[in-house]
Amino acid sequence: MRRMLVAALSRVLHGPAAAAAAATAARPGAVSEVARVVVASRNYADFTTEATFDIKKCDTHLLEEGPPVTAVLTREEGLCYYRTMQTIRRMELKADQLYKQKIIRGFCHLYDGQEACCVGLEAAIKPTDHLITAYRAHGYTYTRGTPVREVLAELTGRRGGCAKGKGGSMHMYARNFYGGNGIVGAQVPLGAGIALACKYFGKDEICVTLYGDGAANQGQVFETYNMAALWKLPCIFICENNRYGMGTSVERAAASTDYYKRGDFIPGIRVDGMDILCVREATKFAANYCRSGKGPMVMELQTYRYHGHSMSDPGISYRTREEIQEVRSKSDPITLLKDRMVNNNLASVEELKEIDVEVRKEIEDATQFATTDPEPSLEELGNHIYKNEPPFEVRGPSQWIKYKSVG
């Protein structure tokens, strides 16, 4: 009975996790542990439920007004955003480790430093909306609903990966997520095609189409802008400007680095991509614009990657360690959110540390799965070429070897 009462009290004050901890602690001789949980729960009840923050004003192009300069953050939202960004950060650091151990092979482009972009975007759109991006795709794969274990298992080429171990780092997919795409800039016209389908079927849906500053000078990007504007497609074109296309700085690659103005006749906004609240509010603004039937919008997210372009790039031959450290110390998206929450009584340092511990445990469990799950058999090599097609034969590396393809 004592165990049940303690668990019930903790569930009301602090949620299911504390209820389980309190129930466990209610064994003989554990009164001090019970007291600690109950006292902590009372403290949590004293937190502010929401706070309003001033955010950086967006630069605008062809717009009379832009996104708001204040944003409301609830405690629940803040904890969710913090956990999600920490999960992506830890997942990418683990991928770095597995690559150096030669457990992950091939190309691998990490997203740490840019977490506010994918988490802020996802917070502002609907699950039924659509998203397509380039090959730095792990963060978006996770925010679109794929578990960490499936992301890591895809990186290690295992059957339990989100693409059955066949896609690897650059080719991950989820519901309403059309992948990481390996050809530079090629996802931009594909995104416009998805937006055309949204309009054609009369759905209240948009497509978020992402590309990097390195792809921004591609001719197909401008061709796509033209079609999207002509047909008023519900598409947000987003340039994730992390300042370097591979090893070339934006100043050396582009005559104009105002990527948000590149749509010319399409409205644009430039956003602080290291601030999750800026990204969220700007994306809400752009999504509402697109849903209203006015056509596309261009967004530029000013962000930064901590790793090199890919794992084969040390990332310090074209920029200094001091530059990277300065961004980490002044603009890190996770630290910025953490400081806001702690300084405005939305969370405690101890509570956020508990989340860090839980995230590390989740990543380690996912790593265990990703390194022990079986690799796909050779017989599966020809599978999933087409969807809902009758089985047919696919030629292997020689004309005498054939594989049967099933959908």
mmCIF file of C-alpha atoms in Angstrom:
data_model
loop_
_atom_site.group_PDB
_atom_site.id
_atom_site.type_symbol
_atom_site.label_atom_id
_atom_site.label_comp_id
_atom_site.label_asym_id
_atom_site.label_seq_id
_atom_site.Cartn_x
_atom_site.Cartn_y
_atom_site.Cartn_z
ATOM 1 C CA MET A 1 0.000 0.000 0.000
ATOM 2 C CA ARG A 2 2.828 2.388 0.887
ATOM 3 C CA ARG A 3 4.456 1.731 -2.511
ATOM 4 C CA MET A 4 1.175 2.495 -4.321
ATOM 5 C CA LEU A 5 0.564 5.763 -2.428
ATOM 6 C CA VAL A 6 4.044 7.079 -3.081
ATOM 7 C CA ALA A 7 3.824 6.178 -6.781
ATOM 8 C CA ALA A 8 0.399 7.821 -7.117
ATOM 9 C CA LEU A 9 1.578 11.042 -5.464
ATOM 10 C CA SER A 10 4.657 11.240 -7.653
ATOM 11 C CA ARG A 11 2.621 10.588 -10.809
ATOM 12 C CA VAL A 12 0.426 13.613 -10.068
ATOM 13 C CA LEU A 13 3.313 15.910 -9.242
ATOM 14 C CA HIS A 14 6.004 14.819 -11.640
ATOM 15 C CA GLY A 15 4.743 12.318 -14.225
ATOM 16 C CA PRO A 16 5.161 8.595 -14.934
ATOM 17 C CA ALA A 17 8.974 8.523 -14.793
ATOM 18 C CA ALA A 18 9.057 9.785 -11.221
ATOM 19 C CA ALA A 19 6.181 7.489 -10.298
ATOM 20 C CA ALA A 20 8.247 4.490 -11.334
ATOM 21 C CA ALA A 21 11.308 5.806 -9.495
ATOM 22 C CA ALA A 22 9.296 6.479 -6.361
ATOM 23 C CA ALA A 23 7.660 3.059 -6.454
ATOM 24 C CA THR A 24 11.083 1.447 -6.717
ATOM 25 C CA ALA A 25 12.388 3.610 -3.902
ATOM 26 C CA ALA A 26 9.516 2.642 -1.579
ATOM 27 C CA ARG A 27 11.262 -0.530 -0.428
ATOM 28 C CA PRO A 28 12.282 -0.934 3.249
ATOM 29 C CA GLY A 29 15.110 1.390 4.182
ATOM 30 C CA ALA A 30 14.551 3.739 1.226
ATOM 31 C CA VAL A 31 12.605 6.521 2.946
ATOM 32 C CA SER A 32 15.245 9.136 2.150
ATOM 33 C CA GLU A 33 15.018 8.315 -1.575
ATOM 34 C CA VAL A 34 11.228 8.672 -1.461
ATOM 35 C CA ALA A 35 11.580 12.008 0.268
ATOM 36 C CA ARG A 36 14.048 13.173 -2.366
ATOM 37 C CA VAL A 37 11.658 12.330 -5.215
ATOM 38 C CA VAL A 38 8.643 13.952 -3.523
ATOM 39 C CA VAL A 39 10.588 17.119 -2.670
ATOM 40 C CA ALA A 40 11.884 17.315 -6.242
ATOM 41 C CA SER A 41 8.335 16.901 -7.505
ATOM 42 C CA ARG A 42 7.146 19.790 -5.406
ATOM 43 C CA ASN A 43 9.915 21.921 -6.851
ATOM 44 C CA TYR A 44 8.870 21.018 -10.397
ATOM 45 C CA ALA A 45 5.350 22.217 -9.618
ATOM 46 C CA ASP A 46 6.834 25.645 -8.890
ATOM 47 C CA PHE A 47 8.237 26.103 -12.406
ATOM 48 C CA THR A 48 6.878 28.744 -14.757
ATOM 49 C CA THR A 49 4.575 27.177 -17.355
ATOM 50 C CA GLU A 50 5.618 29.534 -20.166
ATOM 51 C CA ALA A 51 7.781 32.560 -20.932
ATOM 52 C CA THR A 52 8.010 35.142 -23.705
ATOM 53 C CA PHE A 53 11.357 35.866 -25.376
ATOM 54 C CA ASP A 54 12.635 38.554 -27.691
ATOM 55 C CA ILE A 55 14.102 36.982 -30.822
ATOM 56 C CA LYS A 56 16.235 38.371 -33.627
ATOM 57 C CA LYS A 57 14.363 40.248 -36.325
ATOM 58 C CA CYS A 58 14.452 38.521 -39.709
ATOM 59 C CA ASP A 59 15.698 40.290 -42.804
ATOM 60 C CA THR A 60 12.940 40.338 -45.432
ATOM 61 C CA HIS A 61 12.628 40.551 -49.217
ATOM 62 C CA LEU A 62 9.437 41.636 -51.011
ATOM 63 C CA LEU A 63 7.453 41.530 -47.768
ATOM 64 C CA GLU A 64 5.732 44.385 -45.957
ATOM 65 C CA GLU A 65 6.124 42.611 -42.653
ATOM 66 C CA GLY A 66 8.058 39.595 -41.469
ATOM 67 C CA PRO A 67 7.869 37.002 -38.705
ATOM 68 C CA PRO A 68 7.281 38.202 -35.106
ATOM 69 C CA VAL A 69 10.139 39.428 -32.951
ATOM 70 C CA THR A 70 8.839 37.707 -29.809
ATOM 71 C CA ALA A 71 8.112 34.045 -29.184
ATOM 72 C CA VAL A 72 6.278 32.189 -26.426
ATOM 73 C CA LEU A 73 7.925 29.023 -25.142
ATOM 74 C CA THR A 74 6.068 26.680 -22.815
ATOM 75 C CA ARG A 75 7.883 24.496 -20.343
ATOM 76 C CA GLU A 76 6.620 21.364 -22.094
ATOM 77 C CA GLU A 77 7.811 22.615 -25.492
ATOM 78 C CA GLY A 78 11.195 23.599 -24.105
ATOM 79 C CA LEU A 79 11.818 20.207 -22.541
ATOM 80 C CA CYS A 80 10.770 18.494 -25.773
ATOM 81 C CA TYR A 81 13.019 20.694 -27.926
ATOM 82 C CA TYR A 82 15.949 20.238 -25.548
ATOM 83 C CA ARG A 83 15.625 16.446 -25.522
ATOM 84 C CA THR A 84 15.278 16.274 -29.310
ATOM 85 C CA MET A 85 18.307 18.479 -29.987
ATOM 86 C CA GLN A 86 20.410 16.601 -27.449
ATOM 87 C CA THR A 87 19.386 13.294 -29.021
ATOM 88 C CA ILE A 88 20.468 14.478 -32.466
ATOM 89 C CA ARG A 89 23.745 15.864 -31.080
ATOM 90 C CA ARG A 90 24.569 12.619 -29.268
ATOM 91 C CA MET A 91 23.481 10.511 -32.228
ATOM 92 C CA GLU A 92 25.854 12.395 -34.519
ATOM 93 C CA LEU A 93 28.735 12.173 -32.058
ATOM 94 C CA LYS A 94 28.139 8.436 -31.842
ATOM 95 C CA ALA A 95 28.134 8.229 -35.655
ATOM 96 C CA ASP A 96 31.493 10.016 -35.632
ATOM 97 C CA GLN A 97 32.841 7.395 -33.225
ATOM 98 C CA LEU A 98 31.456 4.446 -35.209
ATOM 99 C CA TYR A 99 32.898 5.839 -38.433
ATOM 100 C CA LYS A 100 36.360 6.161 -36.920
ATOM 101 C CA GLN A 101 36.039 2.552 -35.733
ATOM 102 C CA LYS A 102 35.234 1.599 -39.366
ATOM 103 C CA ILE A 103 31.834 0.252 -38.354
ATOM 104 C CA ILE A 104 30.188 2.920 -40.531
ATOM 105 C CA ARG A 105 31.577 2.915 -44.078
ATOM 106 C CA GLY A 106 31.188 5.149 -47.124
ATOM 107 C CA PHE A 107 29.982 8.735 -47.037
ATOM 108 C CA CYS A 108 28.787 10.215 -43.744
ATOM 109 C CA HIS A 109 27.722 13.858 -43.350
ATOM 110 C CA LEU A 110 27.013 14.911 -39.764
ATOM 111 C CA TYR A 111 24.542 17.544 -38.569
ATOM 112 C CA ASP A 112 25.814 18.579 -35.126
ATOM 113 C CA GLY A 113 25.640 22.353 -34.702
ATOM 114 C CA GLN A 114 22.583 22.682 -36.939
ATOM 115 C CA GLU A 115 20.034 21.046 -34.614
ATOM 116 C CA ALA A 116 17.923 24.188 -34.208
ATOM 117 C CA CYS A 117 17.111 24.065 -37.925
ATOM 118 C CA CYS A 118 15.503 20.629 -38.115
ATOM 119 C CA VAL A 119 13.864 20.777 -34.678
ATOM 120 C CA GLY A 120 12.544 24.314 -35.203
ATOM 121 C CA LEU A 121 11.172 23.429 -38.634
ATOM 122 C CA GLU A 122 9.410 20.325 -37.365
ATOM 123 C CA ALA A 123 7.865 22.289 -34.498
ATOM 124 C CA ALA A 124 6.244 24.655 -37.012
ATOM 125 C CA ILE A 125 4.819 22.263 -39.619
ATOM 126 C CA LYS A 126 2.334 19.396 -39.511
ATOM 127 C CA PRO A 127 3.145 15.669 -39.690
ATOM 128 C CA THR A 128 1.089 15.593 -42.893
ATOM 129 C CA ASP A 129 3.325 18.220 -44.507
ATOM 130 C CA HIS A 130 6.223 17.036 -46.653
ATOM 131 C CA LEU A 131 9.973 17.492 -46.413
ATOM 132 C CA ILE A 132 12.910 16.744 -48.691
ATOM 133 C CA THR A 133 16.554 17.582 -48.106
ATOM 134 C CA ALA A 134 20.119 16.964 -49.238
ATOM 135 C CA TYR A 135 22.505 14.358 -47.865
ATOM 136 C CA ARG A 136 23.074 15.917 -44.397
ATOM 137 C CA ALA A 137 19.860 14.192 -43.410
ATOM 138 C CA HIS A 138 20.206 12.340 -40.099
ATOM 139 C CA GLY A 139 18.553 15.084 -38.015
ATOM 140 C CA TYR A 140 15.541 15.335 -40.315
ATOM 141 C CA THR A 141 15.163 11.569 -40.432
ATOM 142 C CA TYR A 142 14.845 11.607 -36.653
ATOM 143 C CA THR A 143 12.499 14.612 -36.389
ATOM 144 C CA ARG A 144 10.255 13.081 -39.072
ATOM 145 C CA GLY A 145 9.660 10.135 -36.748
ATOM 146 C CA THR A 146 12.392 7.556 -37.312
ATOM 147 C CA PRO A 147 13.819 6.083 -34.069
ATOM 148 C CA VAL A 148 17.527 6.567 -33.310
ATOM 149 C CA ARG A 149 18.161 2.828 -33.543
ATOM 150 C CA GLU A 150 16.881 2.759 -37.126
ATOM 151 C CA VAL A 151 19.027 5.750 -38.095
ATOM 152 C CA LEU A 152 22.184 4.207 -36.614
ATOM 153 C CA ALA A 153 21.333 0.781 -38.026
ATOM 154 C CA GLU A 154 21.006 2.339 -41.470
ATOM 155 C CA LEU A 155 24.424 3.936 -41.028
ATOM 156 C CA THR A 156 25.918 0.553 -40.160
ATOM 157 C CA GLY A 157 24.143 -1.162 -43.058
ATOM 158 C CA ARG A 158 21.873 -3.451 -41.033
ATOM 159 C CA ARG A 159 18.484 -4.949 -41.808
ATOM 160 C CA GLY A 160 16.860 -2.944 -39.025
ATOM 161 C CA GLY A 161 17.823 0.349 -40.666
ATOM 162 C CA CYS A 162 15.136 2.702 -41.931
ATOM 163 C CA ALA A 163 16.060 1.813 -45.548
ATOM 164 C CA LYS A 164 16.800 -1.854 -44.762
ATOM 165 C CA GLY A 165 20.528 -1.105 -44.654
ATOM 166 C CA LYS A 166 20.652 -0.206 -48.358
ATOM 167 C CA GLY A 167 20.712 3.574 -48.214
ATOM 168 C CA GLY A 168 23.350 4.509 -45.673
ATOM 169 C CA SER A 169 24.024 8.050 -44.526
ATOM 170 C CA MET A 170 22.733 9.893 -47.586
ATOM 171 C CA HIS A 171 19.542 7.976 -48.364
ATOM 172 C CA MET A 172 17.134 7.758 -45.436
ATOM 173 C CA TYR A 173 13.362 8.007 -45.699
ATOM 174 C CA ALA A 174 10.275 8.203 -43.479
ATOM 175 C CA ARG A 175 6.592 8.983 -43.868
ATOM 176 C CA ASN A 176 6.241 12.293 -45.749
ATOM 177 C CA PHE A 177 10.050 12.533 -45.790
ATOM 178 C CA TYR A 178 11.620 12.013 -49.206
ATOM 179 C CA GLY A 179 15.121 11.606 -48.075
ATOM 180 C CA GLY A 180 18.508 12.680 -48.128
ATOM 181 C CA ASN A 181 19.452 13.058 -51.770
ATOM 182 C CA GLY A 182 23.025 12.604 -52.970
ATOM 183 C CA ILE A 183 23.015 14.699 -56.159
ATOM 184 C CA VAL A 184 23.759 18.313 -55.234
ATOM 185 C CA GLY A 185 20.641 20.458 -55.669
ATOM 186 C CA ALA A 186 18.577 17.701 -57.348
ATOM 187 C CA GLN A 187 16.101 17.586 -54.464
ATOM 188 C CA VAL A 188 14.942 21.158 -55.174
ATOM 189 C CA PRO A 189 12.899 20.381 -58.318
ATOM 190 C CA LEU A 190 11.704 17.187 -56.641
ATOM 191 C CA GLY A 191 10.392 19.288 -53.760
ATOM 192 C CA ALA A 192 8.524 21.521 -56.190
ATOM 193 C CA GLY A 193 6.986 18.394 -57.688
ATOM 194 C CA ILE A 194 5.783 17.305 -54.265
ATOM 195 C CA ALA A 195 4.295 20.775 -53.732
ATOM 196 C CA LEU A 196 2.583 20.503 -57.115
ATOM 197 C CA ALA A 197 1.001 17.228 -55.966
ATOM 198 C CA CYS A 198 -0.216 18.929 -52.771
ATOM 199 C CA LYS A 199 -1.888 21.643 -54.850
ATOM 200 C CA TYR A 200 -3.227 19.213 -57.463
ATOM 201 C CA PHE A 201 -4.955 17.045 -54.864
ATOM 202 C CA GLY A 202 -6.324 20.092 -53.043
ATOM 203 C CA LYS A 203 -4.725 19.211 -49.724
ATOM 204 C CA ASP A 204 -3.877 21.788 -47.090
ATOM 205 C CA GLU A 205 -0.267 20.619 -47.190
ATOM 206 C CA ILE A 206 3.057 22.202 -48.035
ATOM 207 C CA CYS A 207 6.492 20.909 -48.984
ATOM 208 C CA VAL A 208 9.617 22.094 -47.196
ATOM 209 C CA THR A 209 12.506 21.828 -49.658
ATOM 210 C CA LEU A 210 15.997 22.176 -48.203
ATOM 211 C CA TYR A 211 19.402 22.666 -49.803
ATOM 212 C CA GLY A 212 22.754 24.041 -48.742
ATOM 213 C CA ASP A 213 24.641 27.178 -49.650
ATOM 214 C CA GLY A 214 26.882 24.994 -51.810
ATOM 215 C CA ALA A 215 23.878 24.012 -53.964
ATOM 216 C CA ALA A 216 22.406 27.512 -54.085
ATOM 217 C CA ASN A 217 24.210 28.428 -57.329
ATOM 218 C CA GLN A 218 22.794 25.455 -59.245
ATOM 219 C CA GLY A 219 20.815 26.380 -62.338
ATOM 220 C CA GLN A 220 18.074 23.877 -61.532
ATOM 221 C CA VAL A 221 17.338 25.828 -58.339
ATOM 222 C CA PHE A 222 16.476 28.954 -60.334
ATOM 223 C CA GLU A 223 14.472 26.983 -62.898
ATOM 224 C CA THR A 224 12.470 25.553 -60.027
ATOM 225 C CA TYR A 225 11.895 28.998 -58.501
ATOM 226 C CA ASN A 226 10.420 30.105 -61.810
ATOM 227 C CA MET A 227 7.967 27.203 -62.093
ATOM 228 C CA ALA A 228 6.983 27.420 -58.420
ATOM 229 C CA ALA A 229 6.210 31.129 -58.746
ATOM 230 C CA LEU A 230 4.272 30.694 -61.988
ATOM 231 C CA TRP A 231 2.119 27.927 -60.543
ATOM 232 C CA LYS A 232 1.960 29.394 -56.991
ATOM 233 C CA LEU A 233 3.156 26.154 -55.459
ATOM 234 C CA PRO A 234 2.913 25.710 -51.648
ATOM 235 C CA CYS A 235 6.654 25.261 -51.202
ATOM 236 C CA ILE A 236 9.145 26.750 -48.750
ATOM 237 C CA PHE A 237 12.596 26.744 -50.328
ATOM 238 C CA ILE A 238 15.108 26.729 -47.471
ATOM 239 C CA CYS A 239 18.815 27.352 -47.867
ATOM 240 C CA GLU A 240 20.693 26.004 -44.837
ATOM 241 C CA ASN A 241 23.639 28.373 -45.032
ATOM 242 C CA ASN A 242 26.313 26.806 -42.839
ATOM 243 C CA ARG A 243 28.927 29.139 -44.378
ATOM 244 C CA TYR A 244 30.908 26.483 -46.245
ATOM 245 C CA GLY A 245 30.048 24.467 -49.348
ATOM 246 C CA MET A 246 32.397 21.553 -48.765
ATOM 247 C CA GLY A 247 35.616 23.495 -48.091
ATOM 248 C CA THR A 248 34.720 26.741 -49.864
ATOM 249 C CA SER A 249 33.403 29.711 -47.894
ATOM 250 C CA VAL A 250 30.276 31.443 -49.138
ATOM 251 C CA GLU A 251 32.262 34.629 -49.836
ATOM 252 C CA ARG A 252 34.495 32.762 -52.288
ATOM 253 C CA ALA A 253 31.610 30.881 -53.953
ATOM 254 C CA ALA A 254 28.859 33.455 -54.458
ATOM 255 C CA ALA A 255 28.815 37.002 -55.824
ATOM 256 C CA SER A 256 25.761 37.588 -53.620
ATOM 257 C CA THR A 257 25.480 35.811 -50.284
ATOM 258 C CA ASP A 258 21.954 37.132 -49.686
ATOM 259 C CA TYR A 259 20.449 33.727 -50.383
ATOM 260 C CA TYR A 260 17.016 34.785 -49.169
ATOM 261 C CA LYS A 261 16.829 37.254 -52.079
ATOM 262 C CA ARG A 262 17.784 34.674 -54.695
ATOM 263 C CA GLY A 263 14.154 33.980 -55.587
ATOM 264 C CA ASP A 264 14.095 37.470 -57.098
ATOM 265 C CA PHE A 265 10.309 37.711 -57.565
ATOM 266 C CA ILE A 266 9.631 35.272 -54.689
ATOM 267 C CA PRO A 267 9.425 36.755 -51.152
ATOM 268 C CA GLY A 268 12.236 35.787 -48.821
ATOM 269 C CA ILE A 269 13.358 35.922 -45.184
ATOM 270 C CA ARG A 270 16.772 35.482 -43.534
ATOM 271 C CA VAL A 271 16.662 33.770 -40.147
ATOM 272 C CA ASP A 272 19.038 33.072 -37.253
ATOM 273 C CA GLY A 273 19.330 29.317 -37.727
ATOM 274 C CA MET A 274 21.087 28.797 -34.386
ATOM 275 C CA ASP A 275 18.010 29.924 -32.419
ATOM 276 C CA ILE A 276 15.247 27.339 -32.376
ATOM 277 C CA LEU A 277 12.589 29.953 -31.561
ATOM 278 C CA CYS A 278 13.633 32.111 -34.531
ATOM 279 C CA VAL A 279 13.451 29.081 -36.816
ATOM 280 C CA ARG A 280 10.083 27.992 -35.443
ATOM 281 C CA GLU A 281 8.426 31.400 -35.753
ATOM 282 C CA ALA A 282 9.848 32.078 -39.214
ATOM 283 C CA THR A 283 8.710 28.669 -40.457
ATOM 284 C CA LYS A 284 5.201 29.223 -39.090
ATOM 285 C CA PHE A 285 5.127 32.546 -40.926
ATOM 286 C CA ALA A 286 6.313 30.994 -44.194
ATOM 287 C CA ALA A 287 3.970 27.999 -43.866
ATOM 288 C CA ASN A 288 0.950 30.245 -43.348
ATOM 289 C CA TYR A 289 1.967 32.258 -46.404
ATOM 290 C CA CYS A 290 2.204 29.129 -48.571
ATOM 291 C CA ARG A 291 -1.051 27.627 -47.272
ATOM 292 C CA SER A 292 -2.912 30.844 -48.094
ATOM 293 C CA GLY A 293 -2.390 30.246 -51.811
ATOM 294 C CA LYS A 294 0.113 33.052 -52.362
ATOM 295 C CA GLY A 295 2.776 30.709 -53.690
ATOM 296 C CA PRO A 296 6.323 29.854 -52.543
ATOM 297 C CA MET A 297 8.710 31.562 -50.161
ATOM 298 C CA VAL A 298 12.495 31.434 -49.823
ATOM 299 C CA MET A 299 14.099 31.128 -46.381
ATOM 300 C CA GLU A 300 17.765 31.350 -45.505
ATOM 301 C CA LEU A 301 18.805 29.750 -42.216
ATOM 302 C CA GLN A 302 22.159 31.083 -41.046
ATOM 303 C CA THR A 303 23.682 28.147 -39.222
ATOM 304 C CA TYR A 304 27.009 26.324 -38.698
ATOM 305 C CA ARG A 305 28.302 22.757 -38.750
ATOM 306 C CA TYR A 306 30.855 21.670 -36.182
ATOM 307 C CA HIS A 307 32.185 18.716 -38.159
ATOM 308 C CA GLY A 308 33.745 18.938 -41.596
ATOM 309 C CA HIS A 309 31.710 18.585 -44.759
ATOM 310 C CA SER A 310 31.877 14.805 -44.415
ATOM 311 C CA MET A 311 33.801 12.418 -42.204
ATOM 312 C CA SER A 312 36.656 12.425 -44.735
ATOM 313 C CA ASP A 313 37.055 16.189 -44.165
ATOM 314 C CA PRO A 314 38.798 17.209 -40.920
ATOM 315 C CA GLY A 315 37.109 20.616 -41.267
ATOM 316 C CA ILE A 316 40.096 22.707 -40.153
ATOM 317 C CA SER A 317 42.064 23.180 -43.391
ATOM 318 C CA TYR A 318 39.791 26.015 -44.548
ATOM 319 C CA ARG A 319 38.722 27.353 -41.155
ATOM 320 C CA THR A 320 40.427 27.577 -37.773
ATOM 321 C CA ARG A 321 39.733 25.661 -34.597
ATOM 322 C CA GLU A 322 39.266 29.059 -32.940
ATOM 323 C CA GLU A 323 36.416 29.900 -35.324
ATOM 324 C CA ILE A 324 34.610 26.664 -34.502
ATOM 325 C CA GLN A 325 35.138 27.173 -30.786
ATOM 326 C CA GLU A 326 33.846 30.733 -30.958
ATOM 327 C CA VAL A 327 30.583 29.561 -32.538
ATOM 328 C CA ARG A 328 30.274 26.811 -29.923
ATOM 329 C CA SER A 329 30.799 29.247 -27.073
ATOM 330 C CA LYS A 330 28.542 32.047 -28.342
ATOM 331 C CA SER A 331 25.856 30.512 -30.554
ATOM 332 C CA ASP A 332 25.395 26.829 -29.720
ATOM 333 C CA PRO A 333 21.658 26.096 -30.208
ATOM 334 C CA ILE A 334 21.396 23.664 -27.296
ATOM 335 C CA THR A 335 23.214 25.940 -24.855
ATOM 336 C CA LEU A 336 21.077 28.905 -25.932
ATOM 337 C CA LEU A 337 17.854 27.008 -25.235
ATOM 338 C CA LYS A 338 19.201 25.627 -21.948
ATOM 339 C CA ASP A 339 20.177 29.085 -20.678
ATOM 340 C CA ARG A 340 16.782 30.530 -21.609
ATOM 341 C CA MET A 341 14.939 27.786 -19.780
ATOM 342 C CA VAL A 342 17.059 27.864 -16.634
ATOM 343 C CA ASN A 343 17.222 31.665 -16.406
ATOM 344 C CA ASN A 344 13.439 31.969 -16.809
ATOM 345 C CA ASN A 345 12.489 29.192 -14.371
ATOM 346 C CA LEU A 346 11.169 26.863 -17.079
ATOM 347 C CA ALA A 347 13.496 24.068 -15.945
ATOM 348 C CA SER A 348 16.330 23.358 -13.538
ATOM 349 C CA VAL A 349 19.895 22.429 -14.343
ATOM 350 C CA GLU A 350 19.374 19.124 -12.532
ATOM 351 C CA GLU A 351 16.310 18.294 -14.605
ATOM 352 C CA LEU A 352 18.147 18.937 -17.854
ATOM 353 C CA LYS A 353 21.054 16.809 -16.643
ATOM 354 C CA GLU A 354 18.585 13.972 -16.077
ATOM 355 C CA ILE A 355 17.498 14.328 -19.706
ATOM 356 C CA ASP A 356 21.150 14.193 -20.772
ATOM 357 C CA VAL A 357 21.605 10.906 -18.899
ATOM 358 C CA GLU A 358 18.456 9.424 -20.456
ATOM 359 C CA VAL A 359 19.565 10.502 -23.935
ATOM 360 C CA ARG A 360 22.990 8.934 -23.506
ATOM 361 C CA LYS A 361 21.347 5.694 -22.413
ATOM 362 C CA GLU A 362 19.055 5.750 -25.461
ATOM 363 C CA ILE A 363 22.013 6.308 -27.790
ATOM 364 C CA GLU A 364 24.009 3.472 -26.221
ATOM 365 C CA ASP A 365 21.056 1.086 -26.517
ATOM 366 C CA ALA A 366 20.578 2.112 -30.154
ATOM 367 C CA THR A 367 24.285 1.582 -30.807
ATOM 368 C CA GLN A 368 24.095 -1.903 -29.379
ATOM 369 C CA PHE A 369 21.263 -2.704 -31.793
ATOM 370 C CA ALA A 370 23.022 -1.060 -34.751
ATOM 371 C CA THR A 371 26.193 -3.094 -34.230
ATOM 372 C CA THR A 372 24.569 -6.488 -33.590
ATOM 373 C CA ASP A 373 21.578 -6.521 -35.950
ATOM 374 C CA PRO A 374 22.256 -8.784 -38.974
ATOM 375 C CA GLU A 375 23.238 -7.363 -42.315
ATOM 376 C CA PRO A 376 20.738 -7.875 -45.162
ATOM 377 C CA SER A 377 21.222 -11.103 -47.104
ATOM 378 C CA LEU A 378 22.509 -11.033 -50.672
ATOM 379 C CA GLU A 379 19.123 -12.275 -51.871
ATOM 380 C CA GLU A 380 17.574 -8.966 -50.815
ATOM 381 C CA LEU A 381 19.833 -6.962 -53.123
ATOM 382 C CA GLY A 382 17.206 -6.591 -55.827
ATOM 383 C CA ASN A 383 14.236 -5.933 -53.562
ATOM 384 C CA HIS A 384 12.238 -2.694 -53.313
ATOM 385 C CA ILE A 385 13.043 -1.323 -56.763
ATOM 386 C CA TYR A 386 9.363 -0.671 -57.444
ATOM 387 C CA LYS A 387 6.388 -0.517 -55.137
ATOM 388 C CA ASN A 388 3.390 -2.833 -55.612
ATOM 389 C CA GLU A 389 4.878 -4.556 -58.655
ATOM 390 C CA PRO A 390 4.846 -8.338 -59.308
ATOM 391 C CA PRO A 391 8.202 -10.029 -58.582
ATOM 392 C CA PHE A 392 10.690 -9.904 -61.451
ATOM 393 C CA GLU A 393 14.322 -10.826 -62.007
ATOM 394 C CA VAL A 394 17.186 -8.357 -61.661
ATOM 395 C CA ARG A 395 20.563 -9.080 -63.211
ATOM 396 C CA GLY A 396 23.415 -9.269 -60.763
ATOM 397 C CA PRO A 397 27.102 -8.451 -61.316
ATOM 398 C CA SER A 398 27.166 -10.971 -64.187
ATOM 399 C CA GLN A 399 24.512 -12.239 -66.599
ATOM 400 C CA TRP A 400 24.502 -15.609 -64.846
ATOM 401 C CA ILE A 401 23.561 -14.134 -61.468
ATOM 402 C CA LYS A 402 19.982 -12.996 -61.038
ATOM 403 C CA TYR A 403 18.034 -11.734 -58.043
ATOM 404 C CA LYS A 404 14.292 -11.737 -57.615
ATOM 405 C CA SER A 405 12.877 -8.325 -56.859
ATOM 406 C CA VAL A 406 9.844 -7.977 -54.620
ATOM 407 C CA GLY A 407 8.142 -4.759 -53.564
#
